[in-house]
Amino acid sequence: MQHDIVIIGGGAGGLELAARLGRRFGPGDGRRRVLLIDRSIFHLWKPSLHEVAAGSLDSHQEGLSYPILARRNHFSFAFGDLIGLDPANKTLTLGEIRDQDGAVLVAPRTLTFKTLVLAIGSGSNLFGTPGAAEHAHLLENVADAEAFNKRLTAAFLAAAYSDGRTMNIAIVGAGATGVELSTELIEGHDELSAGLTEGQKFDLAVTIVEAAPRILGGLPERVSAKAAHALEEKGVRLLTDAKVQAVHADRLDTSRGEVPADLIVWAAGVKAADANRDLGLTTGRINQFVVDDHLRTSAPDIYAMGDCAEAPGPEGRPVPARAQAAAQQAAYLAKALSEPSRDPGPYVYHDKGSLVSLGGDRGVGSLMGNLGGPNFLIEGLIAKWAYMALHLDHHRAILGVRRTAILALSRLLHRRVSGRLKLH
């Protein structure tokens, strides 16, 4: 069966686009015309991965089933991973699906399309650093976050039964992911320690290593300074102007000396998959699909959005890889693809500011660049609430207001009963 619009990738942008189109076309036409394909069977908002990694969020409780979302939003869903694309003949190939024992469940499939939207995201940039691929944990998807959490849980257990032990965690990259992960780790350790005997308590030392002169380099300097002060108050060591030269199983070699580490997380840089270069479309320096101001790739009727797209942005720079950009592009393409006879005009990225969670009731960020200038600063509990509102707004786009309210209340009550830290 051929679908008019095929969307590859069910992240923040791809899923919101499928939901918007499905609802616009209605129950009958939506399922027939719109197909979403993803390599996972459930969706989790990517900015929440650091919480899964730290154990403060249960991915199975927070995750949303794609088939159920498809039914509620009137689109179709298929499980699969893109391995080939023929732009000229408008066909794509999905790889085989195997079970945990390696047995083939579903053979490779070839699908045809009229319009294709690539929303396959991007990953971390290791910059060719020796040992990074072997010894550093990435947080690119739910599986990565869960794998790190298992290692973290085992390391916590080992440290609790070692006399006078300090557990060292090194985070490479002081963007939002690295900063937010550090606070979740500190608060998780504090909650765990409160329930241990004096003989089981251990120290946790978290170091963030950043090559730039300051943390949160994409945010205004005032925001960066506020966040740095909050992290240092929590005991996080900030090592800026430090380039990682090599990664080992037990340490980082940096331009400013060695950093001991029992666990290492790489949260620096953005780079799309190398395989993108083999799909017959023009790609840029970091393997993103080059698109014009209508999000069109170099092939007719193929669009790209979100982190996998190099879209023209403000001041001649590409649109940044942020969830808000993906959401804006989803809204733009929903209008463009549902009314193909009408030109929606060029896509224009609107920076609505950035927010960073600093744990507990603390946050910091800049909001609405057109209100009070580009450095309109909010912090504390207000910033934390605004940060939570961003997450809820994504859920509202795919669940609706009533179900989002129920989900938020359920998560709050569950955390009050079970505690912040989940040791699975």
Coordinates of C-alpha atoms in Angstrom, one line a residue:
M1 CA 0.0 0.0 0.0
Q2 CA 1.4 3.4 -1.0
H3 CA 1.0 6.3 1.4
D4 CA 1.0 9.9 0.1
I5 CA 3.2 11.1 2.9
V6 CA 5.9 8.9 4.6
I7 CA 7.7 10.3 7.6
I8 CA 10.9 8.5 8.8
G9 CA 11.7 9.2 12.4
G10 CA 9.3 9.6 15.3
G11 CA 11.2 12.1 17.4
A12 CA 9.8 15.4 18.6
G13 CA 9.4 16.8 15.1
G14 CA 8.5 13.7 13.1
L15 CA 5.8 12.6 15.6
E16 CA 4.3 16.1 15.9
L17 CA 4.2 16.3 12.1
A18 CA 2.4 12.9 11.8
A19 CA -0.1 13.9 14.5
R20 CA -0.8 17.3 13.0
L21 CA -1.3 15.8 9.5
G22 CA -3.4 12.9 10.7
R23 CA -5.8 15.2 12.6
R24 CA -6.1 17.5 9.6
F25 CA -6.9 14.7 7.2
G26 CA -9.3 13.0 9.6
P27 CA -9.8 9.4 10.7
G28 CA -10.3 7.9 7.3
D29 CA -7.9 9.9 5.1
G30 CA -5.2 10.3 7.8
R31 CA -4.5 6.6 8.2
R32 CA -4.5 6.0 4.5
R33 CA -2.4 9.0 3.6
V34 CA 0.2 9.4 6.4
L35 CA 2.7 6.8 7.5
L36 CA 5.2 7.2 10.3
I37 CA 8.2 4.9 10.5
D38 CA 10.5 4.5 13.5
R39 CA 13.1 2.0 14.7
S40 CA 11.5 2.0 18.2
I41 CA 8.0 0.9 19.2
F42 CA 7.5 3.7 21.7
H43 CA 8.3 7.5 21.9
L44 CA 10.2 9.4 24.6
W45 CA 10.9 13.1 24.4
K46 CA 14.7 13.2 23.6
P47 CA 15.5 16.1 26.1
S48 CA 14.4 13.6 28.9
L49 CA 17.1 11.1 28.1
H50 CA 19.4 12.4 30.8
E51 CA 16.7 11.7 33.4
V52 CA 16.5 8.1 32.2
A53 CA 20.3 7.8 32.3
A54 CA 20.4 9.1 35.9
G55 CA 17.5 6.9 37.0
S56 CA 15.1 9.7 37.8
L57 CA 12.7 8.8 35.0
D58 CA 11.3 5.4 34.1
S59 CA 11.3 5.2 30.3
H60 CA 8.6 2.5 30.3
Q61 CA 6.3 4.6 32.4
E62 CA 7.0 7.8 30.4
G63 CA 7.2 6.3 27.0
L64 CA 4.2 6.5 24.6
S65 CA 3.3 3.7 22.3
Y66 CA 3.5 4.7 18.6
P67 CA 0.6 2.4 17.5
I68 CA -1.7 4.0 20.2
L69 CA -0.6 7.5 19.2
A70 CA -1.2 6.6 15.6
R71 CA -4.8 5.4 16.4
R72 CA -5.6 8.5 18.4
N73 CA -4.1 10.9 15.9
H74 CA -5.4 9.2 12.7
F75 CA -2.1 8.2 11.1
S76 CA -0.5 4.8 10.4
F77 CA 2.7 3.5 12.0
A78 CA 5.3 0.9 10.9
F79 CA 8.3 -0.4 12.8
G80 CA 11.5 -0.3 10.8
D81 CA 14.9 1.3 10.2
L82 CA 15.8 3.1 7.0
I83 CA 18.8 1.5 5.2
G84 CA 18.3 2.6 1.6
L85 CA 16.7 5.3 -0.5
D86 CA 16.1 5.7 -4.3
P87 CA 15.0 9.4 -4.7
A88 CA 14.5 9.0 -8.5
N89 CA 12.1 6.1 -8.2
K90 CA 10.6 7.3 -4.9
T91 CA 11.3 4.1 -3.0
L92 CA 12.8 3.4 0.3
T93 CA 14.2 0.3 2.0
L94 CA 13.7 -0.8 5.6
G95 CA 16.1 -3.2 7.2
E96 CA 15.2 -6.6 8.6
I97 CA 13.9 -7.0 12.1
R98 CA 15.4 -9.6 14.4
D99 CA 14.5 -10.8 17.8
Q100 CA 16.8 -10.9 20.8
D101 CA 18.2 -14.3 19.7
G102 CA 19.0 -13.1 16.2
A103 CA 16.2 -14.8 14.4
V104 CA 14.6 -12.8 11.5
L105 CA 11.1 -11.7 12.4
V106 CA 10.5 -9.4 9.4
A107 CA 12.5 -9.5 6.1
P108 CA 13.7 -6.2 4.5
R109 CA 10.9 -4.2 2.9
T110 CA 10.7 -1.8 0.0
L111 CA 8.0 1.0 0.2
T112 CA 7.0 3.6 -2.3
F113 CA 6.0 7.2 -1.5
K114 CA 4.7 10.3 -3.1
T115 CA 6.2 12.7 -0.5
L116 CA 9.0 11.7 2.0
V117 CA 10.0 13.6 5.1
L118 CA 13.3 12.7 6.8
A119 CA 13.2 13.3 10.5
I120 CA 15.9 10.8 11.6
G121 CA 17.7 13.1 14.0
S122 CA 21.5 13.1 14.7
G123 CA 24.0 11.8 17.2
S124 CA 27.1 12.9 19.1
N125 CA 30.3 14.1 17.4
L126 CA 33.3 12.2 18.9
F127 CA 35.7 14.4 16.8
G128 CA 37.9 11.4 16.2
T129 CA 39.0 11.3 19.9
P130 CA 41.0 8.1 20.6
G131 CA 39.1 5.7 22.9
A132 CA 35.8 7.7 22.9
A133 CA 33.8 5.1 21.0
E134 CA 35.1 2.3 23.2
H135 CA 34.9 3.8 26.6
A136 CA 32.4 6.7 26.6
H137 CA 28.6 6.3 27.0
L138 CA 26.4 8.2 24.5
L139 CA 22.9 9.4 25.2
E140 CA 21.4 9.3 21.7
N141 CA 18.4 7.1 22.3
V142 CA 16.5 5.3 25.1
A143 CA 18.7 2.2 24.7
D144 CA 21.8 4.3 25.4
A145 CA 20.2 5.9 28.4
E146 CA 19.1 2.6 29.9
A147 CA 22.5 1.0 29.3
F148 CA 24.2 3.8 31.2
N149 CA 21.7 3.6 34.0
K150 CA 22.5 -0.1 34.4
R151 CA 26.2 0.7 34.7
L152 CA 25.4 3.5 37.1
T153 CA 23.3 1.3 39.3
A154 CA 26.0 -1.3 39.4
A155 CA 28.7 1.3 40.2
F156 CA 26.5 2.8 43.0
L157 CA 26.2 -0.7 44.5
A158 CA 29.9 -1.3 44.3
A159 CA 30.8 2.0 45.8
A160 CA 28.4 1.5 48.7
Y161 CA 30.2 -1.6 49.8
S162 CA 33.8 -0.2 49.4
D163 CA 35.4 1.5 52.3
G164 CA 36.0 5.2 51.9
R165 CA 35.4 5.1 48.1
T166 CA 34.7 8.1 45.9
M167 CA 32.9 7.4 42.7
N168 CA 34.0 9.6 39.8
I169 CA 31.8 10.5 36.8
A170 CA 33.1 12.6 33.9
I171 CA 30.8 14.3 31.5
V172 CA 32.3 15.6 28.2
G173 CA 30.4 18.6 27.0
A174 CA 28.7 21.4 28.9
G175 CA 25.7 21.9 26.8
A176 CA 22.1 21.4 28.2
T177 CA 22.5 17.6 28.3
G178 CA 25.7 17.6 30.2
V179 CA 24.6 20.2 32.6
E180 CA 21.2 18.7 33.3
L181 CA 22.7 15.2 33.7
S182 CA 25.2 16.4 36.3
T183 CA 22.4 17.8 38.5
E184 CA 20.3 14.7 38.2
L185 CA 23.3 12.5 39.2
I186 CA 24.1 14.7 42.2
E187 CA 20.4 14.7 43.4
G188 CA 20.0 11.0 42.8
H189 CA 23.2 10.3 44.8
D190 CA 21.9 12.5 47.6
E191 CA 18.5 10.7 47.7
L192 CA 20.3 7.3 47.7
S193 CA 22.7 8.3 50.5
A194 CA 19.8 9.3 52.7
G195 CA 18.7 5.7 52.9
L196 CA 22.1 4.1 53.4
T197 CA 23.8 3.3 56.7
E198 CA 26.9 5.3 57.6
G199 CA 29.1 2.4 56.6
Q200 CA 27.6 2.4 53.1
K201 CA 27.7 6.0 52.3
F202 CA 30.1 7.1 49.5
D203 CA 31.1 10.3 47.8
L204 CA 30.2 11.2 44.3
A205 CA 32.5 13.5 42.3
V206 CA 31.1 14.8 39.0
T207 CA 33.3 16.7 36.5
I208 CA 32.1 18.4 33.4
V209 CA 34.8 18.9 30.8
E210 CA 34.2 21.6 28.2
A211 CA 36.5 22.7 25.4
A212 CA 35.0 26.2 25.3
P213 CA 35.7 29.0 27.7
R214 CA 32.3 28.6 29.5
I215 CA 29.5 26.2 29.9
L216 CA 26.2 26.5 27.9
G217 CA 28.0 28.4 25.1
G218 CA 24.9 28.7 23.0
L219 CA 23.1 30.7 25.8
P220 CA 23.7 34.3 26.9
E221 CA 26.7 34.8 29.2
R222 CA 24.4 35.8 32.2
V223 CA 22.6 32.4 31.9
S224 CA 25.9 30.6 31.7
A225 CA 27.2 32.3 34.8
K226 CA 24.1 31.6 36.8
A227 CA 24.2 27.9 35.8
A228 CA 27.9 27.6 36.6
H229 CA 27.4 29.1 40.1
A230 CA 24.5 26.7 40.7
L231 CA 26.5 23.7 39.6
E232 CA 29.5 24.6 41.7
E233 CA 27.2 25.0 44.7
K234 CA 26.1 21.4 44.2
G235 CA 29.7 20.3 44.1
V236 CA 30.1 19.8 40.3
R237 CA 33.6 20.5 39.1
L238 CA 33.7 22.6 35.9
L239 CA 36.8 22.1 33.8
T240 CA 36.5 24.6 30.9
D241 CA 39.0 25.4 28.2
A242 CA 39.9 21.7 28.3
K243 CA 40.1 19.7 25.2
V244 CA 39.7 15.9 25.6
Q245 CA 42.7 14.3 23.9
A246 CA 42.0 10.6 24.7
V247 CA 39.4 8.5 26.6
H248 CA 40.4 5.5 28.7
A249 CA 38.4 3.1 30.7
D250 CA 39.3 4.9 34.0
R251 CA 40.1 8.5 33.0
L252 CA 40.2 11.3 30.5
D253 CA 43.4 12.8 29.1
T254 CA 42.7 16.5 28.6
S255 CA 44.7 19.6 27.7
R256 CA 44.5 20.5 31.4
G257 CA 45.5 17.2 32.8
E258 CA 43.9 13.9 33.7
V259 CA 40.4 13.5 35.0
P260 CA 39.7 10.2 36.9
A261 CA 36.5 8.5 35.9
D262 CA 34.6 5.3 36.8
L263 CA 32.0 6.3 34.2
I264 CA 32.3 8.6 31.2
V265 CA 29.4 10.2 29.3
W266 CA 30.0 11.9 26.0
A267 CA 27.6 14.8 25.5
A268 CA 29.6 17.0 23.2
G269 CA 29.0 18.0 19.6
V270 CA 26.3 17.1 17.0
K271 CA 26.8 15.0 14.0
A272 CA 24.3 13.2 11.8
A273 CA 24.8 9.6 10.7
D274 CA 27.5 8.8 8.2
A275 CA 25.0 6.7 6.3
N276 CA 23.1 9.9 5.3
R277 CA 25.8 10.4 2.6
D278 CA 24.7 7.2 0.9
L279 CA 21.1 8.1 0.4
G280 CA 21.5 10.1 -2.8
L281 CA 20.8 13.5 -1.3
T282 CA 23.1 16.5 -0.8
T283 CA 24.6 16.5 2.7
G284 CA 26.6 19.1 4.6
R285 CA 29.7 19.1 6.7
I286 CA 28.2 17.1 9.6
N287 CA 26.2 14.8 7.3
Q288 CA 22.9 16.7 7.6
F289 CA 20.6 16.9 4.6
V290 CA 21.0 20.3 3.0
V291 CA 17.5 21.9 2.6
D292 CA 16.2 25.2 1.2
D293 CA 14.0 27.7 2.9
H294 CA 11.0 25.4 2.3
L295 CA 12.8 22.5 4.0
R296 CA 13.2 20.7 0.6
T297 CA 16.2 18.5 0.0
S298 CA 18.1 18.2 -3.3
A299 CA 15.5 15.6 -4.6
P300 CA 11.9 16.5 -5.6
D301 CA 9.2 15.7 -3.0
I302 CA 11.7 14.8 -0.3
Y303 CA 11.9 17.1 2.8
A304 CA 14.1 17.0 5.9
M305 CA 13.5 18.5 9.3
G306 CA 14.9 18.5 12.8
D307 CA 18.4 17.6 13.7
C308 CA 19.1 15.8 10.5
A309 CA 18.5 18.9 8.4
E310 CA 20.8 21.7 7.6
A311 CA 18.3 24.5 7.2
P312 CA 19.1 28.2 6.5
G313 CA 18.7 30.1 9.7
P314 CA 19.3 33.6 11.1
E315 CA 22.4 35.5 10.2
G316 CA 23.4 33.0 7.6
R317 CA 23.9 30.2 10.1
P318 CA 22.0 26.8 10.1
V319 CA 19.0 26.4 12.3
P320 CA 20.3 25.0 15.6
A321 CA 19.6 21.4 16.6
R322 CA 16.9 22.1 19.2
A323 CA 13.5 20.6 20.0
Q324 CA 11.9 24.0 19.5
A325 CA 13.2 24.1 15.9
A326 CA 11.8 20.6 15.2
A327 CA 8.4 21.6 16.6
Q328 CA 8.3 24.8 14.5
Q329 CA 9.3 22.8 11.4
A330 CA 6.6 20.3 12.1
A331 CA 4.0 23.0 12.2
Y332 CA 5.3 24.5 9.0
L333 CA 5.4 21.2 7.1
A334 CA 1.9 20.3 8.4
K335 CA 0.6 23.4 6.7
A336 CA 2.7 23.0 3.5
L337 CA 1.9 19.3 3.0
S338 CA -1.8 19.4 3.8
E339 CA -2.3 22.3 1.4
P340 CA 0.2 21.6 -1.4
S341 CA -1.5 24.0 -3.8
R342 CA -0.7 27.0 -1.6
D343 CA 2.8 28.2 -1.0
P344 CA 3.3 28.8 2.8
G345 CA 6.2 31.0 2.1
P346 CA 9.7 30.3 3.5
Y347 CA 10.3 28.7 6.8
V348 CA 11.7 31.1 9.3
Y349 CA 13.1 30.0 12.6
H350 CA 12.0 31.9 15.7
D351 CA 14.3 31.6 18.7
K352 CA 12.0 31.5 21.7
G353 CA 14.9 31.3 24.2
S354 CA 16.5 28.4 26.0
L355 CA 15.9 26.8 29.4
V356 CA 18.1 24.5 31.5
S357 CA 16.9 22.5 34.5
L358 CA 19.3 22.6 37.4
G359 CA 17.4 20.0 39.5
G360 CA 14.9 20.4 42.3
D361 CA 13.1 23.7 42.0
R362 CA 15.8 25.4 40.1
G363 CA 16.3 26.4 36.5
V364 CA 17.8 29.2 34.5
G365 CA 17.3 30.4 30.9
S366 CA 16.5 33.2 28.5
L367 CA 13.0 33.5 27.1
M368 CA 11.4 35.4 24.3
G369 CA 14.1 37.4 22.6
N370 CA 11.6 40.0 21.6
L371 CA 10.6 40.7 25.2
G372 CA 13.1 42.9 27.1
G373 CA 15.9 42.2 24.6
P374 CA 17.7 38.9 23.8
N375 CA 18.9 38.4 27.3
F376 CA 15.6 38.4 29.1
L377 CA 16.6 36.3 32.1
I378 CA 14.5 34.0 34.2
E379 CA 15.7 31.7 37.0
G380 CA 14.7 29.7 40.0
L381 CA 11.2 28.2 40.4
I382 CA 9.7 30.2 37.5
A383 CA 12.4 28.9 35.1
K384 CA 11.8 25.4 36.4
W385 CA 8.1 25.6 35.7
A386 CA 8.7 27.0 32.3
Y387 CA 11.1 24.1 31.5
M388 CA 8.4 21.6 32.6
A389 CA 5.9 23.5 30.4
L390 CA 8.0 22.8 27.3
H391 CA 7.8 19.1 28.0
L392 CA 4.1 19.2 28.6
D393 CA 3.5 21.3 25.4
H394 CA 5.1 18.5 23.4
H395 CA 2.7 16.0 25.0
R396 CA -0.2 18.4 24.4
A397 CA 0.6 18.4 20.6
I398 CA 0.4 14.6 20.4
L399 CA -2.0 13.7 23.3
G400 CA -4.3 16.7 23.7
V401 CA -4.9 18.8 26.8
R402 CA -6.9 16.4 28.9
R403 CA -4.6 13.4 28.4
T404 CA -1.5 15.5 29.0
A405 CA -3.0 16.8 32.3
I406 CA -3.7 13.2 33.4
L407 CA -0.2 12.1 32.4
A408 CA 1.4 15.0 34.3
L409 CA -0.6 14.3 37.5
S410 CA 0.2 10.6 37.2
R411 CA 3.9 11.3 37.0
L412 CA 3.8 13.7 39.9
L413 CA 2.0 11.2 42.2
H414 CA 4.2 8.3 41.1
R415 CA 7.3 10.3 42.0
R416 CA 5.8 11.3 45.4
V417 CA 5.2 7.6 46.2
S418 CA 8.2 5.9 44.7
G419 CA 10.8 8.7 45.2
R420 CA 13.0 10.4 42.7
L421 CA 15.6 7.7 42.0
K422 CA 14.7 4.4 40.3
L423 CA 17.3 1.7 40.8
H424 CA 16.1 -1.0 38.5

